[in-house]
Amino acid sequence: MFSNFMTFAPFILQGLTTTVMVFLYGALLAYSIAIIAGLMRTSQFAIVRTIAAVFVELFRGTSLLVQMFFLYYALPQLIDGISMSLMLAGSLAVGLNYGAYASEVVRSAINSIHIGQTEAAISLNMSRFQRLRLVILPQAFRLMLPGFGNNAIELLKGTSLVYFIGLADLTFNANVLRGSNTAISSQVEIYTYLLVAYFLLALPLIVLARYLEKRASKGVTLS
Amino acid sequence: MSDVWDWAFAWEIFPDILSAITVTISVTISAYFLSLTVGLVFALLRRSAFKPLALSIAGIIEFIRATPPLVQLFFVFYTTPLTGFQTGVLVLGIHYATYVSEIYRSGINAVPNSQWEAGKALNFSKAQMWKKIILPQAVPPVIPMLGNYLIVLFKETPLLLGVFVMEMMSTARAIGSQTYSFVEPITIVGFLFLILSYPSALFIRYLERKVGNLHGNKVETRGMKT
């Protein structure tokens, strides 16, 4: 066992670029959505809140895999002229799904800023936008960061699902290997390398999330 | 829209997908109870006085949490004689046990230190303290959060597509690839997930507010996906 490292590992790692790309595109989309949807959910207008809430509940209420299949298989059939590349469909699904989760982080961070802060800003005659930009967001942001860090780990794990739509990521390559190496010992080997690869990818994110958590709790008492 | 959404077809395949829901639900329930049990074991072992054990459990939890459940499914399915269903229950159960153990941990941490001291004063053994003092106070406040994980698990069951279990999503994909129309089956699955998970999520949120107020303590959790 573990004697085929030199043949298996490089083959699996060919999918590394794809996994990392889906992760980066997905994360970029997810955090943009998170901030937009999170802010929308704290809006004073009921209609804006409702739009964001429907979006978030829609994506949180169904599975990532269902969404991915919908985007890749159903959407092109539903609307003529839409054809998505695998990469686009995969990153879009991952980004939208985890964006919906992360928007809850943004919302709870904004909600946990004490009402006195808003009142103080009002008494200083700040405009609504100034209040948000200068008083609320800088404080809320540090509370969001640990949540974002953990979300990134979840997102990285979520990228493995692009295997199902046929995108050649790490998981996909490992499964190709599995098809041609049917001995149990080779299978153990292949998936062990795959698990370790994902763990090594997640490791910096874990460390980052830990660090952010420690920093966010420093010198603040939340009530 | 009308030419791509075929009501007759949707109506025809609906019973097939709906009947697969029993598989989805039995995976969810079995994996859920496994995760509650294993989660408690993880949480207790992590506090073990024997440091090497506590540390290695922490390491195992970190590793399970950081790697995709899909890969874990493949690993177990292709290296053990377990069926797809058993693999699904085992892997989802243990994967989410790591999250569940964090929830228990937060509950245990929320029990005031004086409760331990009181137990010591009464000359309770360690096991007695856990059973009679700590757990009865640690678990009830976190029940709503544990409930959340039932929904999370439910939404993860489509992964079992990878190990050939015919749950809702696999059935929908099978129909899609036979008929070349994916819109109806996938939409129906999404719809079923939505109408089952959203009301339960609302109920749990309500419960959480209620229980949270009741106990008057805020329970902190690290990176929980809810």
PDB file of C-alpha atoms in Angstrom, chain B residues 9-205:
ATOM      1  CA  PHE B   9     -44.735  15.209 -17.950  1.00  0.00           C
ATOM      2  CA  ALA B  10     -44.217  16.806 -14.563  1.00  0.00           C
ATOM      3  CA  TRP B  11     -47.415  15.196 -13.313  1.00  0.00           C
ATOM      4  CA  GLU B  12     -46.307  11.848 -14.675  1.00  0.00           C
ATOM      5  CA  ILE B  13     -42.888  11.803 -12.997  1.00  0.00           C
ATOM      6  CA  PHE B  14     -43.978  13.415  -9.727  1.00  0.00           C
ATOM      7  CA  PRO B  15     -45.029  10.127  -8.034  1.00  0.00           C
ATOM      8  CA  ASP B  16     -41.674   8.513  -8.912  1.00  0.00           C
ATOM      9  CA  ILE B  17     -39.687  11.299  -7.336  1.00  0.00           C
ATOM     10  CA  LEU B  18     -42.030  11.538  -4.387  1.00  0.00           C
ATOM     11  CA  SER B  19     -41.710   7.819  -3.677  1.00  0.00           C
ATOM     12  CA  ALA B  20     -37.920   8.204  -3.527  1.00  0.00           C
ATOM     13  CA  ILE B  21     -38.403  10.572  -0.613  1.00  0.00           C
ATOM     14  CA  THR B  22     -38.672   7.602   1.750  1.00  0.00           C
ATOM     15  CA  VAL B  23     -35.042   6.727   0.949  1.00  0.00           C
ATOM     16  CA  THR B  24     -33.971  10.345   1.449  1.00  0.00           C
ATOM     17  CA  ILE B  25     -35.766  10.520   4.777  1.00  0.00           C
ATOM     18  CA  SER B  26     -34.517   7.178   6.084  1.00  0.00           C
ATOM     19  CA  VAL B  27     -30.922   8.173   5.279  1.00  0.00           C
ATOM     20  CA  THR B  28     -31.463  11.503   6.996  1.00  0.00           C
ATOM     21  CA  ILE B  29     -32.992  10.067  10.163  1.00  0.00           C
ATOM     22  CA  SER B  30     -30.468   7.231  10.532  1.00  0.00           C
ATOM     23  CA  ALA B  31     -27.495   9.498   9.890  1.00  0.00           C
ATOM     24  CA  TYR B  32     -28.933  12.061  12.269  1.00  0.00           C
ATOM     25  CA  PHE B  33     -29.165   9.689  15.197  1.00  0.00           C
ATOM     26  CA  LEU B  34     -25.701   8.376  14.442  1.00  0.00           C
ATOM     27  CA  SER B  35     -24.357  11.936  14.456  1.00  0.00           C
ATOM     28  CA  LEU B  36     -26.049  12.771  17.758  1.00  0.00           C
ATOM     29  CA  THR B  37     -24.457   9.734  19.394  1.00  0.00           C
ATOM     30  CA  VAL B  38     -21.004   9.973  17.839  1.00  0.00           C
ATOM     31  CA  GLY B  39     -21.070  13.734  18.378  1.00  0.00           C
ATOM     32  CA  LEU B  40     -21.565  13.245  22.091  1.00  0.00           C
ATOM     33  CA  VAL B  41     -18.740  10.726  22.201  1.00  0.00           C
ATOM     34  CA  PHE B  42     -16.465  13.161  20.359  1.00  0.00           C
ATOM     35  CA  ALA B  43     -17.409  15.975  22.700  1.00  0.00           C
ATOM     36  CA  LEU B  44     -16.718  13.897  25.796  1.00  0.00           C
ATOM     37  CA  LEU B  45     -13.474  12.377  24.516  1.00  0.00           C
ATOM     38  CA  ARG B  46     -12.223  15.808  23.564  1.00  0.00           C
ATOM     39  CA  ARG B  47     -12.433  16.793  27.217  1.00  0.00           C
ATOM     40  CA  SER B  48     -10.670  13.645  28.339  1.00  0.00           C
ATOM     41  CA  ALA B  49      -8.062  14.092  31.042  1.00  0.00           C
ATOM     42  CA  PHE B  50      -5.736  11.852  29.048  1.00  0.00           C
ATOM     43  CA  LYS B  51      -4.232  14.548  26.806  1.00  0.00           C
ATOM     44  CA  PRO B  52      -2.992  12.389  23.894  1.00  0.00           C
ATOM     45  CA  LEU B  53      -6.514  11.028  23.446  1.00  0.00           C
ATOM     46  CA  ALA B  54      -8.101  14.483  23.628  1.00  0.00           C
ATOM     47  CA  LEU B  55      -5.613  15.872  21.133  1.00  0.00           C
ATOM     48  CA  SER B  56      -5.946  13.045  18.663  1.00  0.00           C
ATOM     49  CA  ILE B  57      -9.740  13.312  18.771  1.00  0.00           C
ATOM     50  CA  ALA B  58      -9.416  17.037  18.105  1.00  0.00           C
ATOM     51  CA  GLY B  59      -7.151  16.261  15.152  1.00  0.00           C
ATOM     52  CA  ILE B  60      -9.546  13.685  13.757  1.00  0.00           C
ATOM     53  CA  ILE B  61     -12.456  16.107  14.068  1.00  0.00           C
ATOM     54  CA  GLU B  62     -10.473  18.809  12.287  1.00  0.00           C
ATOM     55  CA  PHE B  63      -9.565  16.436   9.472  1.00  0.00           C
ATOM     56  CA  ILE B  64     -13.120  15.185   8.986  1.00  0.00           C
ATOM     57  CA  ARG B  65     -14.450  18.723   8.982  1.00  0.00           C
ATOM     58  CA  ALA B  66     -11.906  19.977   6.489  1.00  0.00           C
ATOM     59  CA  THR B  67     -12.413  17.317   3.828  1.00  0.00           C
ATOM     60  CA  PRO B  68     -15.457  16.998   1.559  1.00  0.00           C
ATOM     61  CA  PRO B  69     -18.136  14.488   2.617  1.00  0.00           C
ATOM     62  CA  LEU B  70     -18.345  13.409  -1.024  1.00  0.00           C
ATOM     63  CA  VAL B  71     -14.735  12.201  -0.971  1.00  0.00           C
ATOM     64  CA  GLN B  72     -15.345  10.453   2.327  1.00  0.00           C
ATOM     65  CA  LEU B  73     -18.322   8.711   0.739  1.00  0.00           C
ATOM     66  CA  PHE B  74     -16.175   7.481  -2.133  1.00  0.00           C
ATOM     67  CA  PHE B  75     -13.488   6.358   0.258  1.00  0.00           C
ATOM     68  CA  VAL B  76     -15.803   4.218   2.356  1.00  0.00           C
ATOM     69  CA  PHE B  77     -17.876   2.956  -0.556  1.00  0.00           C
ATOM     70  CA  TYR B  78     -14.946   1.695  -2.623  1.00  0.00           C
ATOM     71  CA  THR B  79     -12.837   0.267   0.182  1.00  0.00           C
ATOM     72  CA  THR B  80     -15.432  -1.490   2.325  1.00  0.00           C
ATOM     73  CA  PRO B  81     -18.145  -4.027   1.509  1.00  0.00           C
ATOM     74  CA  LEU B  82     -20.850  -1.638   2.764  1.00  0.00           C
ATOM     75  CA  THR B  83     -23.803  -0.876   0.517  1.00  0.00           C
ATOM     76  CA  GLY B  84     -24.409   2.647  -0.771  1.00  0.00           C
ATOM     77  CA  PHE B  85     -27.126   3.234   1.785  1.00  0.00           C
ATOM     78  CA  GLN B  86     -24.977   2.090   4.719  1.00  0.00           C
ATOM     79  CA  THR B  87     -22.062   4.126   3.437  1.00  0.00           C
ATOM     80  CA  GLY B  88     -24.284   7.189   3.200  1.00  0.00           C
ATOM     81  CA  VAL B  89     -25.557   6.826   6.752  1.00  0.00           C
ATOM     82  CA  LEU B  90     -22.100   6.153   8.149  1.00  0.00           C
ATOM     83  CA  VAL B  91     -20.298   8.966   6.347  1.00  0.00           C
ATOM     84  CA  LEU B  92     -22.947  11.655   6.726  1.00  0.00           C
ATOM     85  CA  GLY B  93     -23.464  10.582  10.332  1.00  0.00           C
ATOM     86  CA  ILE B  94     -19.785  10.858  11.222  1.00  0.00           C
ATOM     87  CA  HIS B  95     -19.168  13.976   9.141  1.00  0.00           C
ATOM     88  CA  TYR B  96     -21.936  15.870  10.886  1.00  0.00           C
ATOM     89  CA  ALA B  97     -21.015  14.358  14.255  1.00  0.00           C
ATOM     90  CA  THR B  98     -18.004  16.674  14.154  1.00  0.00           C
ATOM     91  CA  TYR B  99     -20.317  19.668  13.879  1.00  0.00           C
ATOM     92  CA  VAL B 100     -22.692  18.256  16.451  1.00  0.00           C
ATOM     93  CA  SER B 101     -19.826  17.743  18.906  1.00  0.00           C
ATOM     94  CA  GLU B 102     -19.050  21.475  18.664  1.00  0.00           C
ATOM     95  CA  ILE B 103     -22.644  22.171  19.611  1.00  0.00           C
ATOM     96  CA  TYR B 104     -22.475  19.880  22.615  1.00  0.00           C
ATOM     97  CA  ARG B 105     -19.178  21.479  23.534  1.00  0.00           C
ATOM     98  CA  SER B 106     -20.690  24.938  23.527  1.00  0.00           C
ATOM     99  CA  GLY B 107     -23.481  23.631  25.740  1.00  0.00           C
ATOM    100  CA  ILE B 108     -21.023  22.030  28.142  1.00  0.00           C
ATOM    101  CA  ASN B 109     -18.921  25.185  28.278  1.00  0.00           C
ATOM    102  CA  ALA B 110     -22.010  27.184  29.149  1.00  0.00           C
ATOM    103  CA  VAL B 111     -22.518  25.203  32.360  1.00  0.00           C
ATOM    104  CA  PRO B 112     -21.055  27.299  35.198  1.00  0.00           C
ATOM    105  CA  ASN B 113     -17.922  26.014  36.907  1.00  0.00           C
ATOM    106  CA  SER B 114     -19.647  26.028  40.265  1.00  0.00           C
ATOM    107  CA  GLN B 115     -21.763  23.100  39.109  1.00  0.00           C
ATOM    108  CA  TRP B 116     -18.606  20.988  38.899  1.00  0.00           C
ATOM    109  CA  GLU B 117     -17.533  22.168  42.307  1.00  0.00           C
ATOM    110  CA  ALA B 118     -20.921  21.317  43.758  1.00  0.00           C
ATOM    111  CA  GLY B 119     -20.611  17.829  42.332  1.00  0.00           C
ATOM    112  CA  LYS B 120     -17.187  17.473  43.881  1.00  0.00           C
ATOM    113  CA  ALA B 121     -18.476  18.666  47.215  1.00  0.00           C
ATOM    114  CA  LEU B 122     -21.109  15.948  47.117  1.00  0.00           C
ATOM    115  CA  ASN B 123     -18.372  13.422  46.373  1.00  0.00           C
ATOM    116  CA  PHE B 124     -19.781  12.475  42.969  1.00  0.00           C
ATOM    117  CA  SER B 125     -17.667  10.406  40.630  1.00  0.00           C
ATOM    118  CA  LYS B 126     -16.755  11.865  37.187  1.00  0.00           C
ATOM    119  CA  ALA B 127     -19.351   9.705  35.460  1.00  0.00           C
ATOM    120  CA  GLN B 128     -22.015  10.661  37.949  1.00  0.00           C
ATOM    121  CA  MET B 129     -21.227  14.334  37.505  1.00  0.00           C
ATOM    122  CA  TRP B 130     -21.611  14.077  33.738  1.00  0.00           C
ATOM    123  CA  LYS B 131     -24.779  12.059  33.941  1.00  0.00           C
ATOM    124  CA  LYS B 132     -26.555  13.809  36.786  1.00  0.00           C
ATOM    125  CA  ILE B 133     -25.287  17.369  36.712  1.00  0.00           C
ATOM    126  CA  ILE B 134     -23.567  18.514  33.538  1.00  0.00           C
ATOM    127  CA  LEU B 135     -25.361  16.875  30.633  1.00  0.00           C
ATOM    128  CA  PRO B 136     -28.898  17.569  31.880  1.00  0.00           C
ATOM    129  CA  GLN B 137     -27.951  21.239  31.930  1.00  0.00           C
ATOM    130  CA  ALA B 138     -25.783  21.295  28.828  1.00  0.00           C
ATOM    131  CA  VAL B 139     -28.028  19.536  26.334  1.00  0.00           C
ATOM    132  CA  PRO B 140     -31.501  21.144  26.613  1.00  0.00           C
ATOM    133  CA  PRO B 141     -30.314  24.660  25.671  1.00  0.00           C
ATOM    134  CA  VAL B 142     -28.644  23.377  22.497  1.00  0.00           C
ATOM    135  CA  ILE B 143     -31.546  21.214  21.321  1.00  0.00           C
ATOM    136  CA  PRO B 144     -32.728  23.817  18.787  1.00  0.00           C
ATOM    137  CA  MET B 145     -29.244  23.948  17.258  1.00  0.00           C
ATOM    138  CA  LEU B 146     -29.160  20.169  17.099  1.00  0.00           C
ATOM    139  CA  GLY B 147     -32.498  20.378  15.326  1.00  0.00           C
ATOM    140  CA  ASN B 148     -30.892  22.622  12.740  1.00  0.00           C
ATOM    141  CA  TYR B 149     -28.557  19.813  11.853  1.00  0.00           C
ATOM    142  CA  LEU B 150     -31.434  17.576  10.926  1.00  0.00           C
ATOM    143  CA  ILE B 151     -32.210  20.033   8.131  1.00  0.00           C
ATOM    144  CA  VAL B 152     -28.568  20.407   7.139  1.00  0.00           C
ATOM    145  CA  LEU B 153     -28.255  16.629   6.868  1.00  0.00           C
ATOM    146  CA  PHE B 154     -31.462  16.407   4.884  1.00  0.00           C
ATOM    147  CA  LYS B 155     -30.079  18.852   2.355  1.00  0.00           C
ATOM    148  CA  GLU B 156     -26.848  16.885   2.034  1.00  0.00           C
ATOM    149  CA  THR B 157     -28.514  13.616   1.045  1.00  0.00           C
ATOM    150  CA  PRO B 158     -28.267  14.278  -2.735  1.00  0.00           C
ATOM    151  CA  LEU B 159     -24.573  13.448  -2.307  1.00  0.00           C
ATOM    152  CA  LEU B 160     -25.623   9.817  -2.176  1.00  0.00           C
ATOM    153  CA  LEU B 161     -25.998  10.093  -5.919  1.00  0.00           C
ATOM    154  CA  GLY B 162     -22.261   9.378  -5.907  1.00  0.00           C
ATOM    155  CA  VAL B 163     -22.742   5.940  -4.347  1.00  0.00           C
ATOM    156  CA  PHE B 164     -25.758   4.905  -6.433  1.00  0.00           C
ATOM    157  CA  VAL B 165     -28.475   5.250  -3.831  1.00  0.00           C
ATOM    158  CA  MET B 166     -31.794   6.042  -5.463  1.00  0.00           C
ATOM    159  CA  GLU B 167     -32.864   8.991  -3.371  1.00  0.00           C
ATOM    160  CA  MET B 168     -34.760  11.967  -4.786  1.00  0.00           C
ATOM    161  CA  MET B 169     -31.911  13.553  -6.687  1.00  0.00           C
ATOM    162  CA  SER B 170     -30.673  10.309  -8.247  1.00  0.00           C
ATOM    163  CA  THR B 171     -34.198   9.484  -9.338  1.00  0.00           C
ATOM    164  CA  ALA B 172     -34.572  12.927 -10.885  1.00  0.00           C
ATOM    165  CA  ARG B 173     -31.277  12.622 -12.719  1.00  0.00           C
ATOM    166  CA  ALA B 174     -32.167   9.157 -13.971  1.00  0.00           C
ATOM    167  CA  ILE B 175     -35.450  10.488 -15.343  1.00  0.00           C
ATOM    168  CA  GLY B 176     -33.623  13.454 -16.840  1.00  0.00           C
ATOM    169  CA  SER B 177     -31.061  11.393 -18.671  1.00  0.00           C
ATOM    170  CA  GLN B 178     -33.703   8.982 -20.005  1.00  0.00           C
ATOM    171  CA  THR B 179     -36.073  11.645 -21.306  1.00  0.00           C
ATOM    172  CA  TYR B 180     -33.561  14.413 -22.045  1.00  0.00           C
ATOM    173  CA  SER B 181     -35.690  16.873 -20.123  1.00  0.00           C
ATOM    174  CA  PHE B 182     -34.087  17.981 -16.913  1.00  0.00           C
ATOM    175  CA  VAL B 183     -36.200  21.024 -16.150  1.00  0.00           C
ATOM    176  CA  GLU B 184     -39.181  19.263 -14.605  1.00  0.00           C
ATOM    177  CA  PRO B 185     -37.426  16.583 -12.519  1.00  0.00           C
ATOM    178  CA  ILE B 186     -34.832  18.918 -11.037  1.00  0.00           C
ATOM    179  CA  THR B 187     -37.374  21.630 -10.321  1.00  0.00           C
ATOM    180  CA  ILE B 188     -39.614  19.109  -8.581  1.00  0.00           C
ATOM    181  CA  VAL B 189     -36.723  17.944  -6.393  1.00  0.00           C
ATOM    182  CA  GLY B 190     -35.809  21.538  -5.526  1.00  0.00           C
ATOM    183  CA  PHE B 191     -39.419  22.235  -4.702  1.00  0.00           C
ATOM    184  CA  LEU B 192     -39.703  19.173  -2.457  1.00  0.00           C
ATOM    185  CA  PHE B 193     -36.529  20.113  -0.603  1.00  0.00           C
ATOM    186  CA  LEU B 194     -37.811  23.635  -0.152  1.00  0.00           C
ATOM    187  CA  ILE B 195     -41.253  22.738   1.187  1.00  0.00           C
ATOM    188  CA  LEU B 196     -39.781  20.233   3.610  1.00  0.00           C
ATOM    189  CA  SER B 197     -36.822  22.226   4.887  1.00  0.00           C
ATOM    190  CA  TYR B 198     -38.088  25.789   5.022  1.00  0.00           C
ATOM    191  CA  PRO B 199     -41.013  25.295   7.436  1.00  0.00           C
ATOM    192  CA  SER B 200     -38.832  23.139   9.685  1.00  0.00           C
ATOM    193  CA  ALA B 201     -36.163  25.830   9.660  1.00  0.00           C
ATOM    194  CA  LEU B 202     -38.748  28.415  10.665  1.00  0.00           C
ATOM    195  CA  PHE B 203     -39.981  26.184  13.458  1.00  0.00           C
ATOM    196  CA  ILE B 204     -36.465  25.648  14.765  1.00  0.00           C
ATOM    197  CA  ARG B 205     -35.721  29.351  14.640  1.00  0.00           C
TER     198      ARG B 205
END
